[in-house]
Structures are given as C-alpha cells and as structure tokens.
Coordinates of C-alpha atoms in Angstrom, one line a residue:
M1 CA -100.9 183.8 -127.3
S2 CA -103.8 185.1 -127.4
S3 CA -105.4 181.8 -127.9
N4 CA -103.8 180.4 -124.9
K5 CA -105.1 183.8 -122.5
V6 CA -108.9 182.9 -123.8
S7 CA -108.9 179.4 -123.0
R8 CA -107.5 180.1 -119.4
Q9 CA -110.5 183.0 -118.9
K10 CA -113.0 180.6 -120.1
S11 CA -111.2 177.9 -117.9
C12 CA -111.7 180.0 -114.6
H13 CA -114.7 181.1 -115.3
H14 CA -115.9 177.8 -115.6
C15 CA -114.4 176.7 -112.5
K16 CA -116.1 180.1 -110.8
S17 CA -119.7 178.7 -112.2
R18 CA -118.9 175.2 -110.9
S19 CA -117.9 176.3 -107.8
A20 CA -120.7 179.3 -107.8
S21 CA -123.9 176.2 -109.1
A22 CA -122.2 173.8 -106.0
P23 CA -124.2 173.3 -103.1
P24 CA -122.2 175.0 -99.9
G25 CA -122.4 171.9 -98.1
N26 CA -121.2 169.4 -100.3
S27 CA -118.1 171.6 -102.1
T28 CA -115.4 168.9 -103.5
I29 CA -113.1 171.6 -104.2
H30 CA -110.3 172.2 -102.3
Y31 CA -107.7 175.3 -103.9
E32 CA -103.9 174.9 -103.1
K33 CA -103.0 177.2 -99.9
S34 CA -100.0 179.8 -100.7
W35 CA -96.8 179.4 -100.8
L36 CA -96.5 181.8 -98.1
Y37 CA -99.2 180.2 -95.7
R38 CA -97.3 177.1 -96.3
H39 CA -93.8 178.7 -95.5
C40 CA -95.3 179.8 -92.3
S41 CA -96.9 176.9 -91.3
S42 CA -93.6 175.0 -91.7
L43 CA -91.8 177.5 -89.8
Q44 CA -94.2 177.3 -87.2
Q45 CA -94.5 173.2 -86.9
R46 CA -90.5 173.3 -87.1
D47 CA -90.4 175.5 -84.3
R48 CA -92.5 174.0 -82.3
Q49 CA -90.7 170.5 -83.1
A50 CA -87.4 172.8 -81.9
Q51 CA -89.1 173.3 -78.7
K52 CA -89.8 169.9 -77.6
A53 CA -86.7 168.8 -78.7
G54 CA -85.0 171.5 -76.2
Q55 CA -87.4 170.6 -73.6
L56 CA -86.5 166.8 -74.3
F57 CA -82.5 167.5 -74.1
S58 CA -83.0 169.7 -71.1
G59 CA -85.1 167.1 -69.1
L60 CA -82.8 164.1 -70.2
L61 CA -80.0 166.3 -68.4
A62 CA -81.1 167.2 -65.5
M63 CA -82.8 163.6 -64.8
N64 CA -79.2 162.6 -65.1
V65 CA -78.0 164.9 -63.1
V66 CA -80.6 164.1 -60.4
F67 CA -79.9 160.5 -60.2
L68 CA -76.0 161.1 -59.7
G69 CA -76.6 163.5 -57.3
S70 CA -79.4 161.2 -55.3
A71 CA -76.6 157.9 -56.0
F72 CA -74.0 160.2 -54.2
I73 CA -76.5 161.2 -51.4
S74 CA -77.8 157.4 -50.6
S75 CA -74.3 156.0 -50.4
M76 CA -73.1 158.5 -47.8
I77 CA -76.5 157.6 -45.9
F78 CA -75.8 153.8 -46.4
N79 CA -72.1 153.8 -46.8
H80 CA -70.4 156.6 -44.2
V81 CA -66.6 155.1 -45.5
A82 CA -66.9 154.6 -49.2
I83 CA -68.7 158.0 -49.7
T84 CA -68.4 161.2 -47.0
L85 CA -70.1 164.1 -46.8
A86 CA -67.5 166.1 -48.0
D87 CA -67.8 163.9 -51.8
V88 CA -71.0 165.0 -51.6
W89 CA -70.2 168.7 -50.7
I90 CA -67.9 168.6 -53.6
L91 CA -70.4 167.6 -56.2
L92 CA -72.4 169.7 -55.1
S93 CA -70.2 172.7 -54.9
I94 CA -69.2 171.7 -58.6
L95 CA -72.9 172.1 -59.8
K96 CA -73.1 175.4 -58.0
V97 CA -70.1 177.0 -59.5
L98 CA -71.8 175.8 -63.4
C99 CA -75.2 177.3 -62.2
L100 CA -73.4 180.5 -61.3
C101 CA -71.8 180.6 -64.2
W102 CA -74.8 180.2 -66.5
I103 CA -77.0 183.0 -64.3
I104 CA -73.9 185.3 -64.9
Y105 CA -74.1 184.8 -68.3
Y106 CA -77.9 185.1 -68.8
L107 CA -77.9 188.3 -66.6
L108 CA -74.6 190.0 -68.3
G109 CA -75.3 188.5 -71.9
T110 CA -78.5 186.8 -72.6
S111 CA -81.3 188.9 -71.5
R112 CA -79.2 191.9 -72.8
Q113 CA -79.6 191.1 -76.5
P114 CA -82.0 193.1 -78.6
H115 CA -85.6 191.1 -78.8
A116 CA -84.5 188.7 -75.4
V117 CA -87.2 189.4 -73.3
V118 CA -90.3 190.5 -75.8
Y119 CA -92.9 188.8 -73.4
R120 CA -93.2 188.6 -69.5
D121 CA -95.3 186.1 -67.7
S122 CA -97.6 188.5 -65.8
H123 CA -99.2 185.5 -64.2
A124 CA -95.3 183.8 -63.0
G125 CA -93.3 185.4 -59.6
P126 CA -95.8 187.0 -57.8
I127 CA -95.1 189.2 -54.8
W128 CA -95.3 186.9 -52.5
I129 CA -93.3 184.1 -53.8
R130 CA -90.4 186.5 -54.5
G131 CA -91.1 187.9 -51.3
S132 CA -90.6 184.2 -49.9
L133 CA -87.8 183.9 -51.9
L134 CA -85.8 187.0 -50.4
L135 CA -86.9 185.9 -46.8
F136 CA -85.6 182.5 -46.8
G137 CA -83.0 183.1 -48.9
S138 CA -81.5 186.0 -46.5
F139 CA -82.1 182.6 -43.6
S140 CA -80.5 180.5 -45.7
V141 CA -77.3 182.8 -46.2
L142 CA -78.0 183.4 -42.5
L143 CA -77.8 180.0 -41.5
N144 CA -74.5 179.6 -43.8
V145 CA -73.1 182.0 -41.7
F146 CA -73.3 180.4 -38.7
Q147 CA -72.4 177.3 -39.8
I148 CA -69.2 179.0 -40.8
G149 CA -68.9 180.3 -37.3
Y150 CA -69.1 177.0 -35.3
S151 CA -67.0 175.1 -37.7
I152 CA -64.3 178.0 -37.2
I153 CA -64.3 177.5 -33.8
Q154 CA -64.3 174.0 -34.0
I155 CA -61.5 174.0 -36.5
H156 CA -59.4 171.9 -34.6
C157 CA -61.9 168.6 -35.6
K158 CA -63.5 170.2 -38.4
S159 CA -62.2 170.0 -42.0
K160 CA -61.5 172.9 -44.4
V161 CA -64.6 171.4 -46.4
D162 CA -66.7 172.5 -43.7
I163 CA -65.9 176.4 -44.3
V164 CA -65.1 176.6 -48.3
F165 CA -68.5 174.4 -48.9
P166 CA -71.2 177.2 -47.0
S167 CA -69.1 179.8 -48.7
I168 CA -69.8 178.7 -51.9
E169 CA -73.4 177.9 -50.7
I170 CA -74.1 181.7 -49.8
L171 CA -72.7 183.2 -52.5
F172 CA -75.4 180.6 -55.1
V173 CA -78.2 181.5 -53.2
S174 CA -77.6 185.0 -53.3
T175 CA -76.8 185.1 -56.8
Q176 CA -79.9 182.7 -57.6
A177 CA -82.2 185.4 -55.5
F178 CA -81.2 188.4 -56.9
F179 CA -82.2 186.5 -60.6
L180 CA -84.6 185.1 -59.7
W181 CA -85.8 188.3 -58.1
H182 CA -85.5 190.0 -61.3
H183 CA -86.2 187.5 -64.5
S184 CA -88.7 185.4 -62.8
K185 CA -91.2 186.4 -65.6
D186 CA -88.9 186.9 -68.8
C187 CA -90.2 184.7 -71.6
I188 CA -86.8 184.6 -73.0
Q189 CA -86.4 184.6 -77.1
V190 CA -82.9 183.7 -77.9
Q191 CA -80.7 181.4 -76.9
H192 CA -83.5 179.1 -76.4
N193 CA -81.3 175.6 -75.9
L194 CA -79.0 177.1 -74.0
T195 CA -81.5 178.8 -71.7
R196 CA -83.8 175.3 -71.2
C197 CA -80.2 173.7 -70.4
G198 CA -79.0 176.4 -67.7
L199 CA -82.3 176.8 -65.6
M200 CA -82.7 172.4 -65.7
L201 CA -79.4 172.4 -64.4
T202 CA -79.9 174.8 -61.7
I203 CA -83.5 172.9 -61.2
A204 CA -81.7 169.6 -60.1
T205 CA -79.2 171.1 -57.9
N206 CA -81.4 173.0 -56.5
L207 CA -83.4 169.3 -56.2
L208 CA -79.9 168.0 -54.9
L209 CA -79.6 170.6 -51.9
W210 CA -83.3 170.0 -50.6
L211 CA -82.3 165.9 -50.5
L212 CA -79.3 167.0 -48.6
A213 CA -80.7 169.3 -46.3
V214 CA -83.7 166.8 -45.7
T215 CA -81.4 163.6 -44.8
N216 CA -79.0 166.2 -42.9
D217 CA -82.1 167.3 -40.7
S218 CA -83.2 163.9 -40.0
I219 CA -79.3 163.2 -38.6
H220 CA -79.5 166.3 -36.7
M221 CA -83.2 165.2 -35.4
E222 CA -81.8 162.5 -34.6
I223 CA -79.3 162.9 -32.4
E224 CA -81.0 165.5 -30.6
S225 CA -83.5 162.4 -29.8
Q226 CA -80.7 160.7 -28.7
L227 CA -79.2 163.1 -26.7
R228 CA -81.9 163.2 -25.0
E229 CA -81.9 159.9 -23.4
V230 CA -78.3 160.1 -22.7
E231 CA -78.5 162.9 -20.8
Q232 CA -81.8 160.7 -18.4
R233 CA -78.7 158.5 -18.1
L234 CA -75.0 159.5 -18.2
A235 CA -75.1 163.3 -17.0
G236 CA -71.7 164.5 -15.6
N237 CA -69.7 162.2 -18.0
E238 CA -66.9 163.4 -19.9
T239 CA -67.9 164.9 -23.8
N240 CA -65.8 164.6 -26.8
S241 CA -63.6 166.7 -27.6
C242 CA -65.7 167.9 -30.6
T243 CA -69.1 168.9 -28.7
C244 CA -70.2 172.3 -28.1
P245 CA -67.6 174.2 -25.5
N246 CA -70.2 176.1 -22.8
T247 CA -69.6 179.2 -24.7
T248 CA -71.9 182.1 -25.3
T249 CA -70.9 182.1 -29.0
C250 CA -70.9 178.6 -29.8
K251 CA -74.2 178.0 -27.8
V252 CA -75.5 181.2 -30.6
F253 CA -74.6 179.7 -33.6
Q254 CA -75.4 176.2 -32.6
K255 CA -78.9 177.5 -31.7
G256 CA -78.8 180.3 -35.0
Y257 CA -78.4 177.0 -37.2
I258 CA -81.3 174.8 -35.4
L259 CA -83.4 177.5 -36.1
L260 CA -82.9 178.4 -39.7
Y261 CA -81.9 175.2 -40.9
P262 CA -85.7 174.4 -42.0
F263 CA -86.0 177.5 -44.2
N264 CA -82.9 175.9 -46.2
T265 CA -85.5 173.6 -47.7
E266 CA -88.2 175.9 -48.1
Y267 CA -85.7 177.9 -50.0
C268 CA -85.0 175.0 -52.7
L269 CA -88.5 174.1 -53.3
I270 CA -89.6 177.6 -53.9
C271 CA -86.6 178.3 -56.3
C272 CA -87.5 175.1 -58.5
S273 CA -91.2 176.0 -58.7
V274 CA -90.0 179.2 -59.8
L275 CA -87.3 178.1 -62.3
Y276 CA -90.0 175.5 -63.7
V277 CA -92.0 178.6 -64.6
M278 CA -89.5 180.4 -66.6
W279 CA -87.9 176.7 -68.4
K280 CA -92.0 176.4 -69.2
N281 CA -92.0 180.6 -70.9
V282 CA -88.7 179.7 -72.7
G283 CA -89.4 180.5 -76.2
R284 CA -93.4 182.1 -74.9
R285 CA -94.9 184.7 -77.3
I286 CA -97.6 186.0 -75.7
S287 CA -100.5 187.2 -77.3
H288 CA -102.2 190.7 -76.5
H289 CA -105.7 188.4 -74.7
H290 CA -103.4 186.9 -72.3
I291 CA -102.5 189.8 -70.9
P292 CA -104.8 191.5 -68.1
H293 CA -105.7 195.2 -68.5
T294 CA -106.6 195.1 -65.2
K295 CA -105.4 193.1 -62.2
P296 CA -107.3 193.0 -59.3
K297 CA -105.2 194.2 -55.6
F298 CA -105.2 192.3 -52.2
K299 CA -107.2 194.9 -50.3
L300 CA -107.9 194.1 -46.2
Q301 CA -111.9 195.4 -47.2
G302 CA -115.4 193.3 -47.1
V303 CA -114.2 190.8 -44.4
V304 CA -114.6 191.1 -40.8
F305 CA -115.6 188.0 -39.4
G306 CA -112.4 185.8 -41.1
P307 CA -109.8 188.1 -39.5
L308 CA -111.1 187.7 -36.5
L309 CA -111.8 183.6 -36.0
G310 CA -108.1 183.3 -38.3
A311 CA -106.3 185.8 -35.2
A312 CA -107.7 184.3 -32.7
A313 CA -106.8 180.8 -34.4
V314 CA -103.0 182.1 -34.6
I315 CA -102.4 183.6 -31.0
I316 CA -103.9 180.3 -29.6
G317 CA -101.4 178.4 -31.4
I318 CA -98.2 180.7 -31.1
C319 CA -99.6 180.0 -26.7
I320 CA -99.5 176.6 -27.2
F321 CA -96.6 175.9 -29.6
M322 CA -94.9 178.0 -26.9
I323 CA -96.0 176.0 -24.1
Y324 CA -94.9 172.9 -26.2
Q325 CA -91.6 173.7 -27.1
I326 CA -91.0 175.1 -23.3
Q327 CA -91.9 171.3 -22.1
A328 CA -91.4 168.7 -25.0
T329 CA -88.0 169.7 -25.5
G330 CA -86.9 169.0 -22.2
S331 CA -85.4 165.9 -20.6
A332 CA -88.8 164.2 -19.8
P333 CA -91.3 165.0 -22.3
N334 CA -94.4 165.6 -20.5
H335 CA -97.7 163.5 -21.8
Q336 CA -100.2 166.5 -21.5
V337 CA -98.4 168.6 -23.7
F338 CA -98.9 166.3 -26.5
V339 CA -102.9 166.1 -25.9
M340 CA -103.2 169.7 -25.5
Y341 CA -101.4 170.0 -28.9
Y342 CA -103.6 167.3 -31.0
S343 CA -106.7 168.4 -29.1
Y344 CA -105.9 172.2 -30.9
Y345 CA -105.5 170.5 -34.0
I346 CA -108.5 168.6 -33.9
V347 CA -110.5 171.6 -33.1
L348 CA -109.0 173.8 -36.0
L349 CA -109.0 171.0 -38.5
P350 CA -112.4 170.4 -38.6
L351 CA -113.0 174.5 -38.9
M352 CA -111.1 174.9 -42.1
S353 CA -112.4 171.5 -44.1
V354 CA -116.2 172.9 -43.6
S355 CA -115.0 176.6 -44.6
A356 CA -113.2 174.9 -47.4
V357 CA -116.4 172.7 -48.3
I358 CA -118.5 175.7 -48.1
G359 CA -116.5 177.7 -50.2
T360 CA -116.2 175.3 -52.6
I361 CA -120.2 174.9 -53.2
I362 CA -120.2 178.8 -53.5
H363 CA -117.7 178.3 -56.4
A364 CA -120.6 175.6 -57.3
L365 CA -123.6 177.8 -57.5
E366 CA -122.1 181.3 -58.8
K367 CA -121.7 182.1 -62.4
R368 CA -117.5 182.4 -63.1
E369 CA -116.7 181.4 -66.0
L370 CA -113.9 179.3 -66.0
D371 CA -110.1 180.7 -67.1
T372 CA -109.2 178.7 -69.9
L373 CA -106.1 180.1 -71.3
K374 CA -102.9 178.6 -70.9
N375 CA -101.4 179.2 -68.0
P376 CA -98.1 177.4 -66.8
T377 CA -97.5 179.4 -63.1
R378 CA -101.4 178.0 -62.4
S379 CA -100.9 174.3 -64.0
L380 CA -97.8 174.3 -61.8
D381 CA -99.3 175.5 -58.4
V382 CA -102.7 172.6 -59.0
I383 CA -99.2 170.5 -59.3
L384 CA -97.7 172.1 -56.4
L385 CA -100.6 171.8 -54.5
M386 CA -101.2 167.8 -55.4
G387 CA -98.3 166.5 -55.0
A388 CA -97.2 168.4 -51.9
A389 CA -100.0 166.9 -49.8
L390 CA -98.9 163.7 -50.4
G391 CA -96.5 163.8 -48.1
Q392 CA -98.4 164.6 -45.1
I393 CA -101.4 162.5 -46.2
A394 CA -98.9 159.4 -46.2
M395 CA -98.0 160.3 -42.7
S396 CA -101.2 160.2 -41.7
Y397 CA -101.8 156.9 -43.0
F398 CA -99.0 155.6 -41.9
S399 CA -100.0 156.6 -38.1
I400 CA -103.7 155.1 -38.9
V401 CA -101.8 151.8 -39.5
A402 CA -99.8 151.9 -36.1
I403 CA -102.4 153.5 -33.9
V404 CA -104.8 150.8 -35.0
A405 CA -102.9 147.8 -34.8
T406 CA -101.3 148.9 -31.2
N407 CA -103.8 150.6 -28.5
P408 CA -106.1 153.0 -30.2
K409 CA -108.4 153.1 -26.9
D410 CA -105.8 155.0 -25.1
L411 CA -106.5 158.9 -25.2
L412 CA -103.1 160.3 -26.6
N413 CA -103.6 157.3 -29.1
S414 CA -107.4 158.3 -30.0
L415 CA -106.3 161.7 -30.5
I416 CA -103.1 160.8 -32.4
L417 CA -106.1 159.0 -34.7
S418 CA -108.7 161.7 -34.6
Y419 CA -105.9 164.4 -35.2
S420 CA -104.5 161.5 -38.9
V421 CA -108.1 161.7 -40.1
L422 CA -109.4 165.2 -39.9
L423 CA -105.9 166.0 -41.7
I424 CA -106.4 163.6 -44.6
F425 CA -109.9 165.2 -45.1
Q426 CA -108.8 169.0 -44.3
Y427 CA -106.1 168.3 -46.9
I428 CA -108.6 167.2 -49.8
T429 CA -111.1 169.9 -49.4
Q430 CA -109.0 172.6 -48.9
N431 CA -107.0 171.3 -52.7
I432 CA -110.4 171.3 -53.8
F433 CA -111.7 174.8 -52.8
I434 CA -108.4 176.6 -54.0
I435 CA -107.8 174.6 -57.0
D436 CA -111.9 175.5 -58.3
G437 CA -110.6 179.2 -56.8
L438 CA -107.8 179.4 -59.0
Q439 CA -109.3 178.0 -62.5
R440 CA -112.2 181.0 -62.4
Q441 CA -112.3 184.0 -63.8
P442 CA -111.9 186.7 -61.1
F443 CA -115.1 189.0 -60.2
P444 CA -116.0 192.2 -61.7
S445 CA -114.5 195.5 -60.1
P446 CA -116.8 197.1 -57.6
G447 CA -119.3 200.2 -58.4
K448 CA -117.1 203.3 -58.8
E449 CA -119.0 205.4 -56.2
V450 CA -116.8 203.3 -52.9
V451 CA -113.7 204.1 -55.1
V452 CA -114.4 208.0 -55.5
N453 CA -115.4 208.0 -51.4
E454 CA -112.2 206.9 -51.1
E455 CA -109.7 208.8 -53.0
Q456 CA -111.8 212.2 -51.6
N457 CA -111.3 210.5 -48.4
H458 CA -107.9 210.7 -49.0
E459 CA -107.6 213.9 -50.6
A460 CA -109.2 215.2 -48.1
H461 CA -107.0 213.9 -45.3
D462 CA -104.2 215.3 -46.9
Q463 CA -105.4 218.6 -47.0
R464 CA -106.1 218.7 -43.4
R465 CA -104.1 219.0 -40.2
V466 CA -103.4 216.1 -38.1
S467 CA -105.3 216.5 -34.9
V468 CA -107.2 214.6 -32.1
L469 CA -110.8 215.6 -33.3
E470 CA -110.1 215.4 -36.7
L471 CA -108.4 211.8 -36.2
G472 CA -111.5 210.5 -34.9
Q473 CA -113.3 211.9 -37.6
E474 CA -111.2 210.2 -40.0
F475 CA -111.3 207.1 -38.4
R476 CA -115.3 207.3 -38.1
R477 CA -115.6 208.2 -42.3
V478 CA -113.0 205.1 -43.4
S479 CA -115.1 202.8 -41.4
L480 CA -118.2 204.5 -42.7
S481 CA -116.6 203.6 -46.3
Y482 CA -115.8 200.2 -45.0
I483 CA -118.9 199.1 -43.9
H484 CA -120.0 201.0 -47.4
T485 CA -117.8 198.9 -49.1
Y486 CA -119.0 195.4 -47.4
S487 CA -122.5 196.1 -48.2
H488 CA -121.9 196.7 -51.4
L489 CA -120.5 192.9 -52.0
S490 CA -122.9 189.9 -52.9
W491 CA -123.0 187.4 -50.3
K492 CA -121.1 185.0 -52.2
R493 CA -118.0 187.5 -52.6
K494 CA -118.3 188.3 -48.9
A495 CA -118.0 184.4 -47.9
L496 CA -115.7 183.6 -50.6
K497 CA -113.3 186.5 -49.1
E498 CA -114.3 185.5 -45.3
I499 CA -113.2 181.3 -46.3
S500 CA -110.5 182.8 -47.9
F501 CA -108.5 184.9 -45.3
F502 CA -109.7 182.8 -42.6
L503 CA -108.0 179.7 -44.3
V504 CA -104.5 182.1 -44.6
L505 CA -104.2 182.6 -41.3
C506 CA -105.0 179.3 -40.4
N507 CA -102.5 178.2 -42.7
I508 CA -100.0 180.4 -41.9
I509 CA -100.1 179.0 -37.3
L510 CA -100.2 175.6 -39.0
W511 CA -96.9 176.3 -41.4
I512 CA -95.5 178.0 -38.3
M513 CA -95.6 174.9 -35.6
P514 CA -93.5 172.5 -37.5
T515 CA -91.3 174.8 -39.3
F516 CA -90.0 176.1 -36.1
G517 CA -89.5 172.9 -34.4
A518 CA -92.5 171.2 -33.5
H519 CA -92.3 167.5 -34.2
P520 CA -95.0 165.3 -32.1
V521 CA -95.4 162.7 -35.1
F522 CA -91.8 162.0 -33.9
E523 CA -91.3 162.7 -30.4
N524 CA -94.5 161.0 -28.9
G525 CA -93.0 157.9 -29.8
L526 CA -95.5 155.6 -31.2
E527 CA -94.9 155.6 -34.9
K528 CA -90.9 155.0 -33.9
S529 CA -91.7 152.4 -31.7
F530 CA -94.3 150.5 -34.0
Y531 CA -92.1 150.7 -37.6
G532 CA -88.9 151.3 -36.3
Y533 CA -86.3 154.4 -35.6
S534 CA -84.9 154.2 -39.3
T535 CA -88.1 153.8 -41.0
W536 CA -90.1 155.8 -39.1
F537 CA -87.2 159.1 -39.6
A538 CA -87.3 157.9 -43.4
I539 CA -91.3 158.6 -43.6
V540 CA -91.1 161.7 -41.3
N541 CA -88.7 163.5 -43.5
F542 CA -89.9 162.7 -46.4
G543 CA -93.4 163.9 -45.4
L544 CA -92.7 166.5 -43.2
P545 CA -90.7 169.4 -45.4
L546 CA -93.5 168.7 -48.1
G547 CA -95.8 169.1 -45.3
V548 CA -94.4 173.0 -44.3
F549 CA -94.4 173.6 -47.9
Y550 CA -97.7 172.7 -48.5
R551 CA -98.9 174.9 -45.8
M552 CA -96.9 177.7 -47.5
H553 CA -98.1 177.3 -51.0
S554 CA -101.5 177.0 -49.8
V555 CA -101.5 180.7 -48.6
G556 CA -100.4 182.0 -51.8
G557 CA -102.9 180.6 -53.2
L558 CA -105.9 181.4 -50.5
L559 CA -104.4 184.6 -51.5
E560 CA -105.2 184.7 -54.8
V561 CA -108.6 183.3 -54.5
Y562 CA -109.4 186.0 -51.9
V563 CA -108.3 188.6 -54.5
S564 CA -109.8 187.5 -57.7
A565 CA -113.0 187.3 -55.4

C-alpha cells in the first residue's frame, strides 16, 4: 500500500513538473474533464436536440394544415360546385375549435404549473402590438356581429352556416386576444412540444383565415365594381330576392361590414407575428444581461418640426381621402380625383425618402454600438418589414410594365408611373433606416437636471390651486422645460427624433387611406385592362393587404427608433 502511494505521488509530481516546464504555447497535455461537466454538456446537447426536434415537428404540422386549407380555398375559387364556401367554413371552424381547446388548456393548466413561466421576454409583445390586437380584434368581433345581423335579415336565402361560422369566429377572436394580451411575453418552460404544436396550429389557422379574408375581399370588390357598371346601364330593373332590402337596418349592417372588413386581415397577420415570437421563446432561458435595467419610454420631447410637418401631411391626406371617397365611389369616377390622389403621393413620398436617407446617414455617423444580443422579436420585425414590403413593390413593378407598354405620355399614366417608382424607392430607404435603427443600442438617458426640473414642476403644480393666471405661468414653465430639454439634445438625436416622428405620422395616413377603401390601383382601370380582370385582382389582393400591414408595422418600428434616440 505504501509503495503504491509513493509511486502515485511520484507520477503526479512528475506530471506537474513536466507541465510546469513545458512552454505554455506548445503544451500538448489535455486533462480529462470532470464527470459533472461531461454530464451537463450532454444534457445541454440533448436539450438542444429536443428543442430542434420539437420545432421541426410543430413546423411540419403547421405546414400540412396550411397546405390542406389552401387546397380547400383554392378549390372553392376555381370550382364552386365541388368545394363551396360552406365547406371551407366547416374546416376552419374545426381548426378554431381545436385552437380554442388548446388556448383554454394553456390558460388553465400549462401556465399555472410550478416554474412554468420563469422568464419573460421584455422585447416581445410591446404595448403598440397588444393595443393593435385589442383594437383590430374588437373591429373583427363587430364585423362578425354585422355579418350575423345581415344573415338573419336575409335568412330566407342564407344557410345556417352563415350564422354559426361568425359566432365561432367571435369566440375565437375574443379568446385569442385575451390570451395574447396576457401571455405574449411568456418563455414557457414546461410541456414544450404540446405548446409548440398548439402555437403552430393557431398560426396556421390565422394564416388560413387571412387567406380566406383576402379572397372574400377580392370577391367583394369585384361585386362592387360590377354593380357600378350595371347601375349605369340597367338602372330601375328588378333585383334579385337576395339583395339587401331598402331598410335602414339592412343598410347599416351592409355598410358596417364593408367598412370593417379590412381590419380582419390585419388582425390575423398581427396574431401570426405575436404567436411566432411565442413559439421561438418556448424553452428559452434569458440570462441577466438580456434583461434591460432601464427601459426607455415614449416622451414627446425634443421634437418640433417632425410633428408639424407630419400633422400637415395627415390633415391634407384626410381631406384628399374624403374627396376621393365621395367622387370615386360614385357611378362615374372623375378623372381629376385620380390626378389629385396620385399628386399627393408624388409630393409626400420623396419627402419620406429623403428623410429616411438622412436618418441612415446619421446612423452611420453616430458611434452607437450594434445590439448583438439574441432577440427573436427584432429578428421577426426585420423579416416582416422586408416581407411585407414585397407586396406593394411587386404591384408597383406590374404597374410600371403596364404603363410603359401602353401610353406613358398621358397625364394620369405619367403620374401613376412616377408614383410606382417613388413608392419602390421609399420602401427601400425606409426599410434601411428602420432596420439600422432597430439594431443599435439606445442612447444613454438625458441629464438628471431636466428630470429634476420636471419633477419639481409637477410637484408645484399639484400643490397650487388652479386659476387662469397660474395656468398661464404653468404653461410658460412647461414650455421653458420643453425648450431646455430640446436644447440639451445633440443635433444627431434631434434629427433622428424629428425624422422618426415625421415618418410615423406619414405612415399612419398612408395606412388609413387604403385601409378604409381607397383603392385607385383597381379603380383607375389601367392595369385591369392590360392584365385582365382576374389576373389583376389576384395581384392586387396579394399586394394590397401586405402593403397595409407594412404601414402599420413600420409605425411600430419607427416608434422604437424614436424612443431609442
């Protein structure tokens, strides 16, 4: 025993001396790592493999559901006899019931298990996304209420599916909005595979609802255009028994349905984006350096010219939109209203493009470091900005080809050609500006003097009685505080805030106009006559919803750029 101990000690001493004498750069001795390290590394590897396998399986599930639903919807479009709209509604109702069962199980079971939600992603589900969910979800519920009321009035020529399907839709939209409002930030740590499959099934269902809404919107726009042509020739003829009777209630349901229809497509797309972030966060463990200590808040300080120019663009856009809606929806659309509409865009789009280019140059000049931390929400924002822009860019290229091949020297055609080229350039420059701003770390918070002065002003305001004279003094004090804050910002931060806020307001008005029914790309008749009715309808109803979604999503990205500046 003693001789063995001595030999082991000598061998250990010999190894240590060899390792000590060996040069550090040429050392070839590799000590075997401990069992605990090997066990932990194998567990991490197996956990990573299980996560990839779960994502692959859930992704395949969603892909098959989307392909099945797309086959049903395509068959309904091309063969009305074999597959009807009622068949598609039945399939979607089954999918919505399955999604409802999983959401209820998640709310009552999975999320309440111990250590189920240990981490929460602070970047996921920002307030503007959740607010949009509630807003568009409320409009979708109201849309289905109008659809039920309209179907009840015409119950003599409507099936029971026309009433059952909107009822299930109301339950599905309400439950999903509640689920995403409270749990969009969850990084669930239990029941990974079931949660991934449930999220992917819900994403697939929302995609199919969006696809059906787009096809139904195209049919609705086609009916409106055909009715306009019929009214010019066959005014006063007998109508079908299923047409809306001339009653106030029926007209309210019909107009409400037409007005609220675009919001349903936006709701489905927003839900898909939030659910995808939740799917990426399943099983994710967030370390402490991922959690921001001070989260910047939105404050309307440091901006003067951006809100003024943006407000002017919004007011002028609303006036032009109202004139367009009054004249273009009449029996004979006026040629001048299209000239006015496209002229507004031709003036606004270069201003937006130049602003985005200046903002990108400022990003290149500033010394802010890039935020290299893993962030699924930011990655999704970049993908959605690039993907949603493709719809309107594709429509612009189709318009350019149609105009160049016909008569580009005509006044209206030259305006549409300029509009299409400027729109492509504006999308590209704005995407570069937003993506560059999202990938940079925020500026440090402003000096403490301004914050102390603001707190003192608020405390003084609470302690004094309100009178006309004191209100004037308070207004002067707040104005001085605002100017003081504005003067403390560097010129780069001032410019970024001004540009971001101006682009926010411009994108809001460019979202409002097509969302509430301004579709000159179809109503001017140029591309429709060049490509044919059905082909141009397919192009418009692919690109137009994506363009509307892009404007809304870019508002959120620009607000984040504004806050980080």
